[in-house]
Coordinates of N, CA and C in Angstrom, one line a residue:
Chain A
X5 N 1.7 26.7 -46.2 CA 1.6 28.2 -46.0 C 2.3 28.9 -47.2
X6 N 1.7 29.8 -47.8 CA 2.4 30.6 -48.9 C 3.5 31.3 -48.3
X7 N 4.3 31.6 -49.2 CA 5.8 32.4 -48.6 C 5.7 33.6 -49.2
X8 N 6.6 34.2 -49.5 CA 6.8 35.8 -49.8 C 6.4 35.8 -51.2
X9 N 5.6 36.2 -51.8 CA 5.1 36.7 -53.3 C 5.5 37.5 -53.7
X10 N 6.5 37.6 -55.2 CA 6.7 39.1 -55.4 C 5.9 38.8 -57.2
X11 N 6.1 40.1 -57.4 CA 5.4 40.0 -58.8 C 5.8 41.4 -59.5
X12 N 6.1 41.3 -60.7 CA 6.6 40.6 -61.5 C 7.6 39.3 -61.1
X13 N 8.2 37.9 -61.9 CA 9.0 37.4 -61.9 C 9.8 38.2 -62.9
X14 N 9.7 38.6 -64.1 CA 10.6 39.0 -65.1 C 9.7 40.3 -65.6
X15 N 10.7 41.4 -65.6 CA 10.3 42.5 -66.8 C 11.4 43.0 -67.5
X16 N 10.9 43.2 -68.7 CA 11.9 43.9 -69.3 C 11.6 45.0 -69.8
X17 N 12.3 46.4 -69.6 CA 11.3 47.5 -69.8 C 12.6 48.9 -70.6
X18 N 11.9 49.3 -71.1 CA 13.5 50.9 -71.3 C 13.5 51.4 -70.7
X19 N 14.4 52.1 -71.3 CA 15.1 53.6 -70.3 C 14.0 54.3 -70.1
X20 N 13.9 55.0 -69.1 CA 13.1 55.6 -68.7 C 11.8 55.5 -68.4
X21 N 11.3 54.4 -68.7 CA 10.3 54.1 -67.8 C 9.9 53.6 -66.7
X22 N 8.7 53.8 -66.0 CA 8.5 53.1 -64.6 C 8.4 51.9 -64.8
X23 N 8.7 51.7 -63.4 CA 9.1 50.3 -62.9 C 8.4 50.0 -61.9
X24 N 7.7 49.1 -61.0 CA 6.6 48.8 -60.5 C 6.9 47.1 -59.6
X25 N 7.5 47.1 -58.5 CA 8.3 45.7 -58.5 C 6.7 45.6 -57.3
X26 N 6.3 44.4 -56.8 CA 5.3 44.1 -55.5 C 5.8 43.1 -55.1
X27 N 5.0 43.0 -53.9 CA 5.4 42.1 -52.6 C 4.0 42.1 -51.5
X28 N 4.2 40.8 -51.3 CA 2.9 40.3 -50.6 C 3.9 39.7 -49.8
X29 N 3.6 39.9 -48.1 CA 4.5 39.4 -47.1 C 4.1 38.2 -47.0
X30 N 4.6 37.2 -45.6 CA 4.0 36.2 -45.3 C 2.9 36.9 -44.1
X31 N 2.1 36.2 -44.4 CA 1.0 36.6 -43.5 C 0.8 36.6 -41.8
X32 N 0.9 37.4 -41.0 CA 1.7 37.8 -39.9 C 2.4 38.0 -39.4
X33 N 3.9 38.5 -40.7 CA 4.8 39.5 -40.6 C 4.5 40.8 -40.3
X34 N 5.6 41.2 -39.9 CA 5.3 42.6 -39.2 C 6.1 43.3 -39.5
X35 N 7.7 42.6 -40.3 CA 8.7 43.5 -41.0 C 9.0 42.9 -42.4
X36 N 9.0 43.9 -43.5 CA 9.4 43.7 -44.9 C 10.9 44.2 -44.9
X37 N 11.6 43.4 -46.0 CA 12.5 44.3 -46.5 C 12.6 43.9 -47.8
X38 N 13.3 45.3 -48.8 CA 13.4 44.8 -50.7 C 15.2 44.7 -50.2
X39 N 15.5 43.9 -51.1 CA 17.2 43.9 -51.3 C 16.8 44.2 -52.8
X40 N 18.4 43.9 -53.2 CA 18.8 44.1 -54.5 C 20.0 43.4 -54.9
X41 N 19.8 42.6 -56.0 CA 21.5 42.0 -56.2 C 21.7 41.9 -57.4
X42 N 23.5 42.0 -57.4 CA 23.9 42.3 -58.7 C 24.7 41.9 -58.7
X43 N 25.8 41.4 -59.8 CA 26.9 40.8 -59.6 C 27.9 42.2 -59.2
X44 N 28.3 42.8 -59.5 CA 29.1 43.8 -58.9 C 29.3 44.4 -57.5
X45 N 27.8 44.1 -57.2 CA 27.5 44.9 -55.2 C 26.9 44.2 -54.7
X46 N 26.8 42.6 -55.1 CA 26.2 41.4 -54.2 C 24.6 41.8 -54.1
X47 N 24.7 41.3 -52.5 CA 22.8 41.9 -51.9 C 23.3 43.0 -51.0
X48 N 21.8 43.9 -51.2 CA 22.2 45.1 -50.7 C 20.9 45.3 -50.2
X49 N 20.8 45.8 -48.8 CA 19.3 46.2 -48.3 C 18.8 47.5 -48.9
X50 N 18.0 47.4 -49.6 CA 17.4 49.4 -50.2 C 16.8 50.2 -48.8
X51 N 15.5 49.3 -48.3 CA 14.6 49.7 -47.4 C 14.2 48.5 -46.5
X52 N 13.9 48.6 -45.5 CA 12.8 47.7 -44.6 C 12.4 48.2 -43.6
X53 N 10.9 47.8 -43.4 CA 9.7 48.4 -43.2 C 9.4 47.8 -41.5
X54 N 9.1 48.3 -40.9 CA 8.6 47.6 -39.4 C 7.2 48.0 -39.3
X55 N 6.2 47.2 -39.1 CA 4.8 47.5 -39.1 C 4.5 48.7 -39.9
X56 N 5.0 48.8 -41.1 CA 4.6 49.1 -42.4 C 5.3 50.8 -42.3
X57 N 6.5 51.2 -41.5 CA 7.0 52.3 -40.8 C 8.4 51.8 -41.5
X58 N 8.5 52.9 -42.5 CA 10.1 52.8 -42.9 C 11.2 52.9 -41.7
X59 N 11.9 52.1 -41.6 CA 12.8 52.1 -40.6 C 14.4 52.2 -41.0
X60 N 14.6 51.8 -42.3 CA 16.1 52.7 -42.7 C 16.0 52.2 -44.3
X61 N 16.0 53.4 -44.9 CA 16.2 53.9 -46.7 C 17.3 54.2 -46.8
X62 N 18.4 54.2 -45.9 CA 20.0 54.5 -46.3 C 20.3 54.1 -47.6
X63 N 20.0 52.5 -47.9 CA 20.2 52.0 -49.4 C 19.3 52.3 -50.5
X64 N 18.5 52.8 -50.5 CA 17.7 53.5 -51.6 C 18.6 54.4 -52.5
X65 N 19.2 54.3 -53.2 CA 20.3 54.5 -54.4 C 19.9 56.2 -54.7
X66 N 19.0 56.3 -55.2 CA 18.2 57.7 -55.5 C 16.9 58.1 -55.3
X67 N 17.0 59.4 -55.7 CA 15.4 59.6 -55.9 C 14.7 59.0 -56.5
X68 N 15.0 58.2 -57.7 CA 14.2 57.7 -58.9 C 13.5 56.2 -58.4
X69 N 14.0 55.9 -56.9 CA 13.5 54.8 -56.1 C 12.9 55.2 -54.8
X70 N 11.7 54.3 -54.4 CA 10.5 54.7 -54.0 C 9.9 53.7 -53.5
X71 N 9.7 53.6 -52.0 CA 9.4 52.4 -51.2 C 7.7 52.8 -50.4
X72 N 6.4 52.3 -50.7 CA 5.7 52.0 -49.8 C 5.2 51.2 -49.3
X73 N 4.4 50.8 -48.0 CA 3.8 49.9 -48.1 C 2.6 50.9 -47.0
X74 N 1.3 50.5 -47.7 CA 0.3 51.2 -47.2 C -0.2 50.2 -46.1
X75 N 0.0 48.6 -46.2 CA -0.6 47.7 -45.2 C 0.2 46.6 -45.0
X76 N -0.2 46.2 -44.2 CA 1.3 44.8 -43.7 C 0.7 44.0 -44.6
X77 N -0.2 43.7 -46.1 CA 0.4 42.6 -46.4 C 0.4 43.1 -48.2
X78 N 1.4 44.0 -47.9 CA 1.4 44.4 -49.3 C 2.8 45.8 -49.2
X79 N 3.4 45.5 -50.0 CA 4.3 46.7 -50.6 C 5.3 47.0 -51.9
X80 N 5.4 48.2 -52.0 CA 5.5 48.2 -53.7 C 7.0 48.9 -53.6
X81 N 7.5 48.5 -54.5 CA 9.2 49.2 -55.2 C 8.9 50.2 -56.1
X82 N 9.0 51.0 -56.8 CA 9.3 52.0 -57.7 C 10.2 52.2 -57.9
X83 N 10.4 52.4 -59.4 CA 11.6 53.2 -60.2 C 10.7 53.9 -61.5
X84 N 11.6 55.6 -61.3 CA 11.2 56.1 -61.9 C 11.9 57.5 -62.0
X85 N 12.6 57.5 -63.2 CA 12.8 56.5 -64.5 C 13.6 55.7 -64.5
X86 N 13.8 54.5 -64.8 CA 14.5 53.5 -64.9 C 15.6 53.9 -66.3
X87 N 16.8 52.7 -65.2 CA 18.4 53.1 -66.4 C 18.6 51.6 -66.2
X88 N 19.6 51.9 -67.1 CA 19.9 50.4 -67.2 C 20.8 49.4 -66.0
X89 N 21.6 51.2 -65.4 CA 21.9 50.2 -64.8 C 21.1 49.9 -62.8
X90 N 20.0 49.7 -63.1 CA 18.7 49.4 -61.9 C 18.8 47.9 -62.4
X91 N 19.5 47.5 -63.8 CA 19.0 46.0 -63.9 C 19.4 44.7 -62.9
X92 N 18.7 44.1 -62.3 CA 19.4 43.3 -60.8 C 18.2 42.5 -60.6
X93 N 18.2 41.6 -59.7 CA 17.2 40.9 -59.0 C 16.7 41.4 -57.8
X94 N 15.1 41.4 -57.9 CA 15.1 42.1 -56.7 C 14.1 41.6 -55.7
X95 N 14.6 41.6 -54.5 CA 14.2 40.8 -53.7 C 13.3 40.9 -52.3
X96 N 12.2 40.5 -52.2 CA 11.3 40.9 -50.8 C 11.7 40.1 -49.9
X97 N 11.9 40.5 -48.8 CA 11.6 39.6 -47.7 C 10.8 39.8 -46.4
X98 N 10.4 38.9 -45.6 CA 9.9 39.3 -44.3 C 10.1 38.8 -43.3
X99 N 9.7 38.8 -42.1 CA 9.7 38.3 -40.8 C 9.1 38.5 -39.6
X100 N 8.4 37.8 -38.8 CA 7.8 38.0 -37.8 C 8.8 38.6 -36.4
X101 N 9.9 38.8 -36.9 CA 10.3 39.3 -35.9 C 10.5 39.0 -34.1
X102 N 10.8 39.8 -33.6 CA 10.9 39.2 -31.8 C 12.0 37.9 -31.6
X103 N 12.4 37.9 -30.7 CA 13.6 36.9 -29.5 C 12.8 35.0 -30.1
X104 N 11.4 35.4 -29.7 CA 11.1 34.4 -29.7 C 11.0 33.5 -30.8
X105 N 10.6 34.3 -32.0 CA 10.3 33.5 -33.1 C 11.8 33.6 -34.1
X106 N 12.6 33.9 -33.7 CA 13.6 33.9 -34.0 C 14.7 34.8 -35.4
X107 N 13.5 35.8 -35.3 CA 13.5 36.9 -36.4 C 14.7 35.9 -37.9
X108 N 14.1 35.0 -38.3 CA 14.4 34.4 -39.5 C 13.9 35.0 -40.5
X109 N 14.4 35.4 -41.7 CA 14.1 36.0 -42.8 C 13.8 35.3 -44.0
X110 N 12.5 35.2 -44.3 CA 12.3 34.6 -45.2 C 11.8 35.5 -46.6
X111 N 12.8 34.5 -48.1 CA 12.6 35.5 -49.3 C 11.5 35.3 -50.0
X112 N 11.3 36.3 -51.1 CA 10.3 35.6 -52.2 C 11.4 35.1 -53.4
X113 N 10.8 34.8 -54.6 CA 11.7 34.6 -55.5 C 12.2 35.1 -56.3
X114 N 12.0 36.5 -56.0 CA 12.7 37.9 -56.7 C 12.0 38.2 -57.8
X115 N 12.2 39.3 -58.4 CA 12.0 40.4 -59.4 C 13.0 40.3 -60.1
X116 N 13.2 39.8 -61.9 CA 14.2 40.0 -62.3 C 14.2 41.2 -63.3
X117 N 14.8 41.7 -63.0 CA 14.5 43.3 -63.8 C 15.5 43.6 -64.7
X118 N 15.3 44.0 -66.1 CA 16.3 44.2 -67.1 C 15.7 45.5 -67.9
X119 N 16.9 46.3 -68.0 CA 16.2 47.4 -68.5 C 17.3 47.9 -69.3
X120 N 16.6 47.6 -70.7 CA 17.4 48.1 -71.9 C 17.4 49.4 -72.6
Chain B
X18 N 30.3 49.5 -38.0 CA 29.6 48.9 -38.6 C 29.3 47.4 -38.8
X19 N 28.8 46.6 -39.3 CA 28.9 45.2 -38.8 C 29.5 45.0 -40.4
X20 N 30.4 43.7 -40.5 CA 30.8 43.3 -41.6 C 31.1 41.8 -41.6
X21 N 30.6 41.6 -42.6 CA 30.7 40.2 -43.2 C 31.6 39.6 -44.0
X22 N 32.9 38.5 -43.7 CA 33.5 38.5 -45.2 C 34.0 36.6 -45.5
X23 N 33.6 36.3 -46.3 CA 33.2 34.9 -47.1 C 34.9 35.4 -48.2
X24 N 36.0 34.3 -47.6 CA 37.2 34.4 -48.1 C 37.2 33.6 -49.2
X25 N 36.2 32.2 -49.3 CA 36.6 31.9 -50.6 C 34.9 31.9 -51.8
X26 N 35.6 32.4 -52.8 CA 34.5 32.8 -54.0 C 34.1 31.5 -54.6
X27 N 34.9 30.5 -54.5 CA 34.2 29.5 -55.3 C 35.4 27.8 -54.5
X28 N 34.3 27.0 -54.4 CA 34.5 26.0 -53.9 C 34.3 24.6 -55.0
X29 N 34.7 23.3 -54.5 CA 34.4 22.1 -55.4 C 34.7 21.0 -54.5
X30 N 34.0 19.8 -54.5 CA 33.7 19.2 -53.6 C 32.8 17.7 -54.8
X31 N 33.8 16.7 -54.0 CA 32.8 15.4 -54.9 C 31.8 14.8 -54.1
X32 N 30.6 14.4 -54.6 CA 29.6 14.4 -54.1 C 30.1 12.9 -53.4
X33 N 29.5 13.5 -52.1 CA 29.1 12.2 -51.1 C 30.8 12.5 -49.8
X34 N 31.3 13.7 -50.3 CA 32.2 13.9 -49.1 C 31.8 15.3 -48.4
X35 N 33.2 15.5 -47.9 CA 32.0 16.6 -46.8 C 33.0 18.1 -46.7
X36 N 32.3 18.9 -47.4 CA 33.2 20.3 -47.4 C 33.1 21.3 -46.4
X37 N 33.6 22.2 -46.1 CA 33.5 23.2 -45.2 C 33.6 24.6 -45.9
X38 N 32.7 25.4 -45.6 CA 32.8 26.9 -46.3 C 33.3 27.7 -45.1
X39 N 33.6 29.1 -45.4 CA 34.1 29.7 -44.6 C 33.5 31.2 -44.2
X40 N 34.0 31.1 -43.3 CA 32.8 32.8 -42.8 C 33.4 33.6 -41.3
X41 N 33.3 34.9 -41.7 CA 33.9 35.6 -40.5 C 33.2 37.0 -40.4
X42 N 33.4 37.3 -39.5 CA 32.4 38.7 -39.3 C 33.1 39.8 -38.0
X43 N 32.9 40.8 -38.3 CA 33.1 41.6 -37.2 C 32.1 42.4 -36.9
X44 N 31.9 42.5 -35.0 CA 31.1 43.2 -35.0 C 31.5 43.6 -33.3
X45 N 30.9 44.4 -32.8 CA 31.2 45.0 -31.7 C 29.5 44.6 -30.5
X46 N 28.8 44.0 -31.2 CA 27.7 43.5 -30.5 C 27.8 42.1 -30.1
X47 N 26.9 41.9 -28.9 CA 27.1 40.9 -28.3 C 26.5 39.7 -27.9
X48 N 24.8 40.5 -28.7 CA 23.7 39.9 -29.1 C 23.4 39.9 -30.5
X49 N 23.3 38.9 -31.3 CA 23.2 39.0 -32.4 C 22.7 37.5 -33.3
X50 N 22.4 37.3 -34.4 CA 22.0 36.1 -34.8 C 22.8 35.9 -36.3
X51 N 23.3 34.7 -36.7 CA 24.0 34.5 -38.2 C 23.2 33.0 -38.7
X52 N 23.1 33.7 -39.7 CA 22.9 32.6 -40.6 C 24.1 32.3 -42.2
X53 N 23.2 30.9 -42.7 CA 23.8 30.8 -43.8 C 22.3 30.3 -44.8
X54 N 22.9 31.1 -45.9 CA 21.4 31.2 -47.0 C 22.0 30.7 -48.2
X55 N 20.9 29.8 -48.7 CA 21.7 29.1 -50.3 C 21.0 29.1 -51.3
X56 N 22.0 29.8 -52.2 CA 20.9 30.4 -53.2 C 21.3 29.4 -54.8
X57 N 20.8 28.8 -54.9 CA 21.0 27.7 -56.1 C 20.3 28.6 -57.3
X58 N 20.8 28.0 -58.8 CA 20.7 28.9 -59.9 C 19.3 29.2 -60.1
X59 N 18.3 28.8 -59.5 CA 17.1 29.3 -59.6 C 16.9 30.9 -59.2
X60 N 17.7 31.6 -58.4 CA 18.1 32.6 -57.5 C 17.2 32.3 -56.3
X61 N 16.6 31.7 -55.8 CA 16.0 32.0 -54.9 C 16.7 31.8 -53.3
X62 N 16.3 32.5 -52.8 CA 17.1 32.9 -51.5 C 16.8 31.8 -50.0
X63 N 17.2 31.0 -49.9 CA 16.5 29.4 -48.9 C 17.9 29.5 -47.5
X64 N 17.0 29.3 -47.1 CA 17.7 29.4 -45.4 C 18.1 28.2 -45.0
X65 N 19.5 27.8 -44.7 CA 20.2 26.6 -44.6 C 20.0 26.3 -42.6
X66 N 20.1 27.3 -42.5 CA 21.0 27.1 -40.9 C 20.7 28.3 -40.0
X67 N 20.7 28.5 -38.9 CA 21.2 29.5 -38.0 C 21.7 29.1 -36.7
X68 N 22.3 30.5 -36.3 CA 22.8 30.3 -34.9 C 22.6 32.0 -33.5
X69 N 21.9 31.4 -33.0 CA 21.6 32.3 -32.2 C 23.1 33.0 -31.5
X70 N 24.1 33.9 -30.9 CA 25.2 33.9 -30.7 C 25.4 34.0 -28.9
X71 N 23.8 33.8 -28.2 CA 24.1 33.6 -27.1 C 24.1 32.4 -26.8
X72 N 23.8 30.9 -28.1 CA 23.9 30.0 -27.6 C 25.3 29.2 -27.8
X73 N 25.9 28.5 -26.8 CA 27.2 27.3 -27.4 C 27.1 26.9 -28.0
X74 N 26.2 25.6 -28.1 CA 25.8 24.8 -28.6 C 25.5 25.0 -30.4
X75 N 26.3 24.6 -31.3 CA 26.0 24.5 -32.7 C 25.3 24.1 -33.5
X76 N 24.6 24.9 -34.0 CA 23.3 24.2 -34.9 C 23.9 23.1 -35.7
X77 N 22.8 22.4 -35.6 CA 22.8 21.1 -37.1 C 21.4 21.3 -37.6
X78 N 21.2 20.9 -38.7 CA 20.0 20.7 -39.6 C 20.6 19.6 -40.3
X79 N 20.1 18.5 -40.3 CA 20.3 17.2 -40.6 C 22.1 16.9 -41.4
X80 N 22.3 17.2 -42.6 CA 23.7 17.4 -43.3 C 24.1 19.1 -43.1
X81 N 23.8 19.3 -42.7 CA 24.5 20.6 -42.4 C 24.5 20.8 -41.2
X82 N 25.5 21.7 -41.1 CA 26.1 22.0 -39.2 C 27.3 23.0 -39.6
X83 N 27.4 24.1 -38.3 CA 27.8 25.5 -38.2 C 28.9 24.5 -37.1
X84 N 30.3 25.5 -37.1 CA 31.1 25.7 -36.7 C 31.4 27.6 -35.6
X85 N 30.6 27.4 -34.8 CA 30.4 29.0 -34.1 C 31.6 29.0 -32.7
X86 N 32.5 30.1 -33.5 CA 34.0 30.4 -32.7 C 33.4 32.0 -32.3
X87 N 32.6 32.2 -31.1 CA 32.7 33.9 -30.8 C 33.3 34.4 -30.8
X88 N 34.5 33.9 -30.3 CA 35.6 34.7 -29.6 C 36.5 35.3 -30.8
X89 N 36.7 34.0 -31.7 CA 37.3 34.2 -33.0 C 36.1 35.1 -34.1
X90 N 34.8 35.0 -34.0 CA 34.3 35.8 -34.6 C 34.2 34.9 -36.2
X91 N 34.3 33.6 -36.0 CA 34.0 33.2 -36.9 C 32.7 32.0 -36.9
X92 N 31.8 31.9 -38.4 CA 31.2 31.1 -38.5 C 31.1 30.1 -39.5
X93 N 31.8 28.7 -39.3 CA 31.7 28.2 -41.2 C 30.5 27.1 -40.9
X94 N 30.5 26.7 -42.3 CA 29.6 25.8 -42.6 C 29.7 24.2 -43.2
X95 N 30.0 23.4 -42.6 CA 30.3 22.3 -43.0 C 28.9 21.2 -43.5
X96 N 29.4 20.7 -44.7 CA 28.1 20.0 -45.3 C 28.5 18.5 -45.7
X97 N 28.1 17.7 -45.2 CA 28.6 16.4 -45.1 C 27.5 16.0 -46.4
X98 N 28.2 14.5 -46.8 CA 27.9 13.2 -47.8 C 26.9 14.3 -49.2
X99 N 27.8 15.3 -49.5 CA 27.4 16.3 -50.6 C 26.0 16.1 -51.8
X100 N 25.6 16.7 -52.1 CA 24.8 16.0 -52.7 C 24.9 17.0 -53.9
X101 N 24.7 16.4 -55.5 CA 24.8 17.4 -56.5 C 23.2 18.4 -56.2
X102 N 22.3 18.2 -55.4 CA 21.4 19.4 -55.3 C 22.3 20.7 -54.5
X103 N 23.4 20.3 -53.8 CA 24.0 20.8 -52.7 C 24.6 22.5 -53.8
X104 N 24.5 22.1 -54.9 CA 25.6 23.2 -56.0 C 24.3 24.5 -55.6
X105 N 25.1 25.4 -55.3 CA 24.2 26.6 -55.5 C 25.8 27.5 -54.6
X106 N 25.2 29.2 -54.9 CA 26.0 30.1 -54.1 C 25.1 30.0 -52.6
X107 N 26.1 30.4 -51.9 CA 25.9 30.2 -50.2 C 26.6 31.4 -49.7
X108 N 25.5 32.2 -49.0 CA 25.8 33.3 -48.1 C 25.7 33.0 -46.8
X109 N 26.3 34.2 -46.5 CA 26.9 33.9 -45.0 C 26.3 35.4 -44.2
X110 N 25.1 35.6 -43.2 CA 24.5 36.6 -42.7 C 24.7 36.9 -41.8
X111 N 24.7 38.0 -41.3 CA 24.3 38.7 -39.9 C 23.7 39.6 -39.2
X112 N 22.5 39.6 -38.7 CA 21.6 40.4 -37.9 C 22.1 40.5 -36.5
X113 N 22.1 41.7 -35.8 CA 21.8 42.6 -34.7 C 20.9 42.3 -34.1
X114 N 20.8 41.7 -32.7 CA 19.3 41.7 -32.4 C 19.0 42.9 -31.3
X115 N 18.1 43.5 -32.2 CA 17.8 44.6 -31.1 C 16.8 44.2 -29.6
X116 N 17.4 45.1 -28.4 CA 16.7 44.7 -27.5 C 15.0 45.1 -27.6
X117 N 14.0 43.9 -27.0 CA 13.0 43.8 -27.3 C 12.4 42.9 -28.3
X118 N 13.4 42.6 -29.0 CA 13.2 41.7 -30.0 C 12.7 42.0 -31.6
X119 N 12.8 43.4 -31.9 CA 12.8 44.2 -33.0 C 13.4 44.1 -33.9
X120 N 13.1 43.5 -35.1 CA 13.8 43.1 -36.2 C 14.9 44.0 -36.6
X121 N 16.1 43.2 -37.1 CA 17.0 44.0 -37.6 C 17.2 44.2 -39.2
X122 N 18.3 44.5 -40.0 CA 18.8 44.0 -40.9 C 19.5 43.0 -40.9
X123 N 19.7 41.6 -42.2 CA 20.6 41.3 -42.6 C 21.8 41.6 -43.5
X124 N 22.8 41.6 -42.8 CA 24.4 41.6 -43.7 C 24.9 40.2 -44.5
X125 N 24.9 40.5 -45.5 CA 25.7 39.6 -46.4 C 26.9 39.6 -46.5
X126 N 27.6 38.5 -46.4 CA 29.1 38.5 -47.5 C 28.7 38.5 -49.0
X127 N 29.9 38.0 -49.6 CA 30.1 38.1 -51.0 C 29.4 36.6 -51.5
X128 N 29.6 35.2 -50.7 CA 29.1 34.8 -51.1 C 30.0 33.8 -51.7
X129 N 29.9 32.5 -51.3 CA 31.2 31.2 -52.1 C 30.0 30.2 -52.8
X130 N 30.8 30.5 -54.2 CA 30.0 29.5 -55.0 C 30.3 27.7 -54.8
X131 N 29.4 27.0 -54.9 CA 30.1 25.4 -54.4 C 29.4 25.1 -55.6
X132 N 30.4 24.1 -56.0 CA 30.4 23.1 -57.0 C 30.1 21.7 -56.8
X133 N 29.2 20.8 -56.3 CA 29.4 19.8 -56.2 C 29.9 18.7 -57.8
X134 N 31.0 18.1 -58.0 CA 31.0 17.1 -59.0 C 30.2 15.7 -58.8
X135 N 30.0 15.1 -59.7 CA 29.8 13.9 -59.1 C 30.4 13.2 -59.3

């Protein structure tokens, strides 16, 4: 079974431009979430999604970050404008959720993002 | 709030003995699920273990096995007959299980780096 897809693996982009991270869930997830890690603030949750329904953006840093997902098997990150210091790995995950299946979280292999 | 805290940052361990990490959490919930995730220098984020917290009984997954103290609120991780793939950083999580079975967030610690030598 394929696992969490994100894409880009690596970009390196300047100041101020957009940024564009994706994510392809596993296929009959029903919750996404993006983290973010850095050596200074670890992993941090930005956003995650329940049946494609933002359910807490508290970590979303600023405006310049921007979470949708128009259908459960796809969702995109934004940055816009990008600084340097957004540079971090960034990370999708998902989960089928529910008692039963044992709401395990599974990642993709991140977004490495460097922005000079 | 729920919190997570992983007291030691970096570990070492010769391969083929058996180390223990450490992990503790506070929370005021009673239903809840912890894991531990190990992320070796590839970054990728791989799921070692979990523990449900209404169960007693301590997980094992073949060389690895949880140490689950509720009362003490702690969770470590012991990894027997080490193996040099064993080297990567290792977090220590916790999710809330909401009633209904509604996915929560994961909480991280900081995270203990292990060293296996050989």
């Amino acid at each position: 079974d394929a696992g969490v897809i994100q894409s880009p693996r690596h970009e390196v982009t300047e100041m101020g431009q957009e940024v564009t991270l994706r994510c392809k869930p596993i296929s009959g997830h029903n919750s996404l979430f993006w983290y973010r890690q850095t050596m200074m603030r670890g992993l941090e949750l930005l956003i995650y999604f329940n049946n494609n329904v933002p359910i807490d953006d508290s970590g979303m840093p600023e405006d310049r970050f921007s979470a949708k997902m128009p259908n459960a098997s796809f969702s995109t990150l934004k940055i816009q404008p990008s600084e340097p210091r957004d540079s971090a790995v960034y990370f999708c995950a998902s989960t089928s959720g529910g008692r039963v299946l044992g709401n395990t979280i599974y990642f993709g292999e991140g977004s490495w993002l460097t922005v000079v | 709030a729920q919190t997570v805290t992983q007291s030691q940052p970096e570990m070492s361990v010769q391969e083929a003995e058996t180390v223990t990490l450490s992990c503790t959490y506070d929370t005021s919930e009673n239903n809840y699920y912890l894991f531990w995730y190990k992320q070796p220098p590839s970054r990728q984020m791989i799921l070692v273990i979990r523990q449900e917290a209404y169960k007693q009984q301590n997980a094992t997954e073949n060389r690895f096995s949880v140490n689950f103290q509720k009362a003490a609120k702690s969770f470590s991780l012991k990894i027997s007959d080490s193996q040099l793939g064993d080297t990567a950083m290792y977090f220590c999580a916790f999710m809330k299980l909401n009633y209904g079975g509604a996915t929560n967030k994961l909480i991280f610690g900081t995270g203990t780096l292990l060293a296996v030598q050989p």
